[in-house]
Short mmCIF file of C-alpha atoms and ligand atoms in Angstrom, two decimals:
data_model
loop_
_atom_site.label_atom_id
_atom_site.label_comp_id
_atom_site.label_asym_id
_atom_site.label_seq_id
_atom_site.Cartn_x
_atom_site.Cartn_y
_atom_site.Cartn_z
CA UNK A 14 33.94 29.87 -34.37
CA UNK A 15 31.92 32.86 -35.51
CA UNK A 16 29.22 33.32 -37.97
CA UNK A 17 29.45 36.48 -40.69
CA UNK A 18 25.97 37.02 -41.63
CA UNK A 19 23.53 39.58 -42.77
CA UNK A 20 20.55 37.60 -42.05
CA UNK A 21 19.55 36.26 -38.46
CA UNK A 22 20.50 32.72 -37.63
CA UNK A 23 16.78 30.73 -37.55
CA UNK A 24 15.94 28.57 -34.30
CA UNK A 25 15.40 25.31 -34.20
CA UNK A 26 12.83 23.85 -32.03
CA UNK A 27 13.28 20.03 -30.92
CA UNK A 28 10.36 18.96 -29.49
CA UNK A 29 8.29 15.58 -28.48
CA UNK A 30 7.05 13.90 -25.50
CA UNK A 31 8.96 13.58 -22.50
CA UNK A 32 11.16 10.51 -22.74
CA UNK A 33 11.76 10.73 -26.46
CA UNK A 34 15.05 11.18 -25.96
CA UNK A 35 15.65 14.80 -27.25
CA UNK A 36 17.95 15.69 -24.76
CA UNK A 37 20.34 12.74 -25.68
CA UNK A 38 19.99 13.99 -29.26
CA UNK A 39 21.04 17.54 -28.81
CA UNK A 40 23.54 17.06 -26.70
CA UNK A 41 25.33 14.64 -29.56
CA UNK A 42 24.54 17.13 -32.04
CA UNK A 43 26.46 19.65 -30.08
CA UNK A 44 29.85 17.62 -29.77
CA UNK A 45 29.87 16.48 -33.47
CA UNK A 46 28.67 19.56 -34.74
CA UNK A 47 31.17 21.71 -37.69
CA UNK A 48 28.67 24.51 -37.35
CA UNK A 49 28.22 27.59 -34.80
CA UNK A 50 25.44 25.98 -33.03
CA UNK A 51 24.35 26.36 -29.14
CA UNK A 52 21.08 24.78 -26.95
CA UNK A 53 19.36 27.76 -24.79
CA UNK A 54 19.64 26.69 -21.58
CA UNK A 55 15.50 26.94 -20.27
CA UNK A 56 14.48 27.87 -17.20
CA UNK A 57 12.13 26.04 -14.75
CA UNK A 58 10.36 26.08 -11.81
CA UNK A 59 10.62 22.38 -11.13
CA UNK A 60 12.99 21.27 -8.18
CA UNK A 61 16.24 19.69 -10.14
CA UNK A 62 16.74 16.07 -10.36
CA UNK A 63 20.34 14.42 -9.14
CA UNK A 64 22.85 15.47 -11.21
CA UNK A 65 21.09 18.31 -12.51
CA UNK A 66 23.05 21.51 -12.32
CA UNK A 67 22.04 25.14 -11.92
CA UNK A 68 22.83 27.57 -15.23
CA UNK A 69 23.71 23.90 -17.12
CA UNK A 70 20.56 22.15 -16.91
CA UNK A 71 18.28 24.33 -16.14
CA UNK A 72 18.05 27.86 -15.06
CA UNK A 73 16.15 26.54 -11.34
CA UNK A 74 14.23 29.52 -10.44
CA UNK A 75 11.22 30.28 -8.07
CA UNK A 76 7.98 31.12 -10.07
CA UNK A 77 8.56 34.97 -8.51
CA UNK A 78 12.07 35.05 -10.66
CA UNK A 79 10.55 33.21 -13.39
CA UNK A 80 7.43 35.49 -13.62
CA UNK A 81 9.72 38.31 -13.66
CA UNK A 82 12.33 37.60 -16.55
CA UNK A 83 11.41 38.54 -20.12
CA UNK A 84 10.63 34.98 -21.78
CA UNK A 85 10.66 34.13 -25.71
CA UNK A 86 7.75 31.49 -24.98
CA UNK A 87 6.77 29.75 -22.07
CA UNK A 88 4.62 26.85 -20.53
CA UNK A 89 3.33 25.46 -17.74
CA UNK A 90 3.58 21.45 -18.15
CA UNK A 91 2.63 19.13 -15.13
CA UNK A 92 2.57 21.48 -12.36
CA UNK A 93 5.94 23.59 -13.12
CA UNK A 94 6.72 26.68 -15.98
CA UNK A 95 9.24 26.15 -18.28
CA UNK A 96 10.80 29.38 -20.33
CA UNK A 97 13.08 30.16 -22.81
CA UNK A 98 14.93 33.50 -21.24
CA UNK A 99 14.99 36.03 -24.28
CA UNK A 100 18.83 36.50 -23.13
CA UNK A 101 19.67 32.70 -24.58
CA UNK A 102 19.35 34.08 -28.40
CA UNK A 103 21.53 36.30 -29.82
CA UNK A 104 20.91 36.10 -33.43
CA UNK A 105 24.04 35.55 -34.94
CA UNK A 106 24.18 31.74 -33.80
CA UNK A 107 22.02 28.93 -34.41
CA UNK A 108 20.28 28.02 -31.22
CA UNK A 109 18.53 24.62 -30.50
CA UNK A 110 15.55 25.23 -28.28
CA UNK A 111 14.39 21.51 -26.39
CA UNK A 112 11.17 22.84 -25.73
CA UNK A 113 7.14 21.29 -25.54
CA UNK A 114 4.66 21.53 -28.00
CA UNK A 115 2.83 24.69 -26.17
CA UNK A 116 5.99 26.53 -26.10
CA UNK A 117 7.07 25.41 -30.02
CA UNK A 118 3.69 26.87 -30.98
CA UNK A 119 4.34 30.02 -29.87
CA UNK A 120 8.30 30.24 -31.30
CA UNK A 121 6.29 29.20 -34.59
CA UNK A 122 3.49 32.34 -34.01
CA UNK A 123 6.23 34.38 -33.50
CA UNK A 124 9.26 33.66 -35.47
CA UNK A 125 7.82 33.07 -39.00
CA UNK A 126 10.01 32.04 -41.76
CA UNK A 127 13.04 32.50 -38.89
CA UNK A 128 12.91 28.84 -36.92
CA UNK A 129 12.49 25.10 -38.66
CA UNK A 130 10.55 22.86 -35.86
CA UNK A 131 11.39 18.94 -35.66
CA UNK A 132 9.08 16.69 -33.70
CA UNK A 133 10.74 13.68 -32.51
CA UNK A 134 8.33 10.67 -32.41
CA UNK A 135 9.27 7.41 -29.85
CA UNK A 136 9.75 3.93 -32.13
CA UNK A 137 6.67 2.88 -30.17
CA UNK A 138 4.53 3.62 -26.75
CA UNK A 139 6.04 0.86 -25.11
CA UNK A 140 9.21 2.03 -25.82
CA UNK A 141 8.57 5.59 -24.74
CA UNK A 142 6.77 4.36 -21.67
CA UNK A 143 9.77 1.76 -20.71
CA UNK A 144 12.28 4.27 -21.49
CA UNK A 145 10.57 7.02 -19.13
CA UNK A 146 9.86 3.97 -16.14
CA UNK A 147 14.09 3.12 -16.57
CA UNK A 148 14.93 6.94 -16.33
CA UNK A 149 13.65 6.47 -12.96
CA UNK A 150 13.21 10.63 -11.93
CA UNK A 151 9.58 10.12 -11.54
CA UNK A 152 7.52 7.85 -9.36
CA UNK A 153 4.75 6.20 -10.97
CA UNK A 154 1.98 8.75 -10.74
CA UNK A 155 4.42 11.16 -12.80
CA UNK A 156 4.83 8.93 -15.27
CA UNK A 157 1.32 8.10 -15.95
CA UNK A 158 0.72 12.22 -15.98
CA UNK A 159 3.74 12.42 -18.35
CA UNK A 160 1.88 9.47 -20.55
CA UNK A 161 -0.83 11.61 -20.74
CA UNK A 162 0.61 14.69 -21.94
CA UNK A 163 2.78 12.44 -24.39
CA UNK A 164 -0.56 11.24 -26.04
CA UNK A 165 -1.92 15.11 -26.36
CA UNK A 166 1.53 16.56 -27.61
CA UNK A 167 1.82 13.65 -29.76
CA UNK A 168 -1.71 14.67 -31.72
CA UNK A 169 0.35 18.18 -32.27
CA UNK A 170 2.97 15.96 -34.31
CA UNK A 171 1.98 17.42 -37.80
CA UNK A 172 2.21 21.22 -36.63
CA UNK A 173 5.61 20.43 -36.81
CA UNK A 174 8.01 21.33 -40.12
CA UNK A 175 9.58 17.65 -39.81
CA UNK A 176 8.68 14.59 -37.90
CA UNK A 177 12.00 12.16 -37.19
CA UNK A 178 11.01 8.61 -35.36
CA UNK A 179 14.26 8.32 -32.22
CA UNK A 180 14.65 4.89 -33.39
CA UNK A 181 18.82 4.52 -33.51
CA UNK A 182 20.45 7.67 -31.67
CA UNK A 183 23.14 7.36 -34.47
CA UNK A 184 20.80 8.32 -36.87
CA UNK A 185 18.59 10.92 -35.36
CA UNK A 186 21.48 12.79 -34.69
CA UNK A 187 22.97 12.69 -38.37
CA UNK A 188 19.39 13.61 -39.60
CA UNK A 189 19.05 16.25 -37.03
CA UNK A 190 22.77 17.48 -37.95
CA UNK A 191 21.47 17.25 -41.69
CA UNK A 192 18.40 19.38 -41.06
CA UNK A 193 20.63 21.78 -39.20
CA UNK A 194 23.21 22.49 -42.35
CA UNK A 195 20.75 22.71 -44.41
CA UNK A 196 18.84 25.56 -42.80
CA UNK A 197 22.26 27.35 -42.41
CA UNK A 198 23.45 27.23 -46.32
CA UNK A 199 19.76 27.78 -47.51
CA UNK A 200 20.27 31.19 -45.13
CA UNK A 201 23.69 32.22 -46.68
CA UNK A 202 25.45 31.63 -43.53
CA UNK A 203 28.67 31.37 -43.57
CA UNK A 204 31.24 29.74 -40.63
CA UNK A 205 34.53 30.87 -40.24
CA UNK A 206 37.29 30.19 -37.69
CA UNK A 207 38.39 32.45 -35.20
P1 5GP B 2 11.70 17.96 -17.85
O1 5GP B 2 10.97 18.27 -16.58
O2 5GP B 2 11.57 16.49 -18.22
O3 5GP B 2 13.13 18.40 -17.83
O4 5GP B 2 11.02 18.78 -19.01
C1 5GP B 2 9.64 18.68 -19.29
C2 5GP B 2 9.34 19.20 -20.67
O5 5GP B 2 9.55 20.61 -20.73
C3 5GP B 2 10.23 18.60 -21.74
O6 5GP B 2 9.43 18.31 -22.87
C4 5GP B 2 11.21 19.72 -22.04
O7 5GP B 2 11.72 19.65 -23.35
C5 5GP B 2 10.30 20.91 -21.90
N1 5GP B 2 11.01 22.18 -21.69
C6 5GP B 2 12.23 22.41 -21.15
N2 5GP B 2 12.52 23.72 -21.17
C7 5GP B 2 11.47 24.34 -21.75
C8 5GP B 2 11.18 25.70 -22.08
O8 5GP B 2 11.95 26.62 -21.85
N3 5GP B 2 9.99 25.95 -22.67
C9 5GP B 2 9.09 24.97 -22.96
N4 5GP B 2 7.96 25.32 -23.56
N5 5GP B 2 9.33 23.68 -22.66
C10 5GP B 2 10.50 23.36 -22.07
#
């Protein structure tokens, strides 16, 4: 599938606390979607968890390879950067970007009138905070710093172009998929089939 376009393909940043689920969401938006549509895979200095692959996951890099690649925006969050490589966008493809709020702020500085950002907001805090407790990647001490940061990116909620509550997966992923084709007929975008 290949785009034919005159006019660059926007971004679209998913962001939200850790735990929201936004992971889950893209991933279901990439298997159903009808539309040339990719997630940049980030890169991060964190060690990976089990069953996280390298170039899948995460680019895992040491902070002297990080420091050294040419980022679109980056952050450090608990401890560890995270970066979008400026290799992951192309232009001619709409990518997803599962970034934090520090990171969205600067694809928003940067890419005006080019990216739609959608903040995903947890049903509750005791949902978010059971959900991140079950994931079980963190001990507890992470999870209380990752409660924190939830509270402070969750006061950045309204710098976002949309706010979607991850109630039903079902649904966040047909408003997400919604949100999506909308930004790529409002753009004259066409898809085609090669
Ligand atoms: P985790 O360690 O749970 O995989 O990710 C921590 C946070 O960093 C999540 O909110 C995730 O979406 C975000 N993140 C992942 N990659 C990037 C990136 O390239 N840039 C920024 N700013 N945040 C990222």
């Amino acid at each position: 599938m290949t785009v034919s376009t005159h006019t660059r393909a926007p971004l679209i940043v998913v962001s939200g606390p850790s735990g929201v689920g936004k992971t889950a969401v893209v991933a279901q938006v990439l298997q159903s979607a009808k539309f040339p549509v990719k997630r940049a895979i980030t890169a991060t200095t964190r060690l990976p968890r089990v069953g996280e692959t390298d170039g899948v996951d995460y680019y895992f890099w040491k902070r002297e390879r990080f420091d050294s690649e040419q980022m679109l925006e980056s952050a450090e969050y608990n401890g560890n950067r995270y970066g979008t490589p400026i290799t992951e966008v192309d232009g001619d493809r709409i990518v997803l970007l599962v970034i934090e709020v520090q990171g969205a702020a600067m694809v928003r500085a940067k890419y005006v009138g080019e990216h739609l950002s959608v903040f995903l907001l947890p049903p509750s805090w005791e949902i978010l905070e059971a959900r991140l407790r079950n994931r079980g990647t963190e001990d507890d001490a992470k999870v209380s710093g990752r409660l924190r940061t939830a509270r402070i990116e969750w006061e950045r909620r309204n710098e976002f172009d949309v706010r979607l509550t991850n109630d039903r997966l079902g649904d966040t992923v047909r408003a997400l998929e919604a949100l999506i084709r909308e930004q790529f007929t409002a753009r004259g975008l066409s898809c085609t089939t090669t």
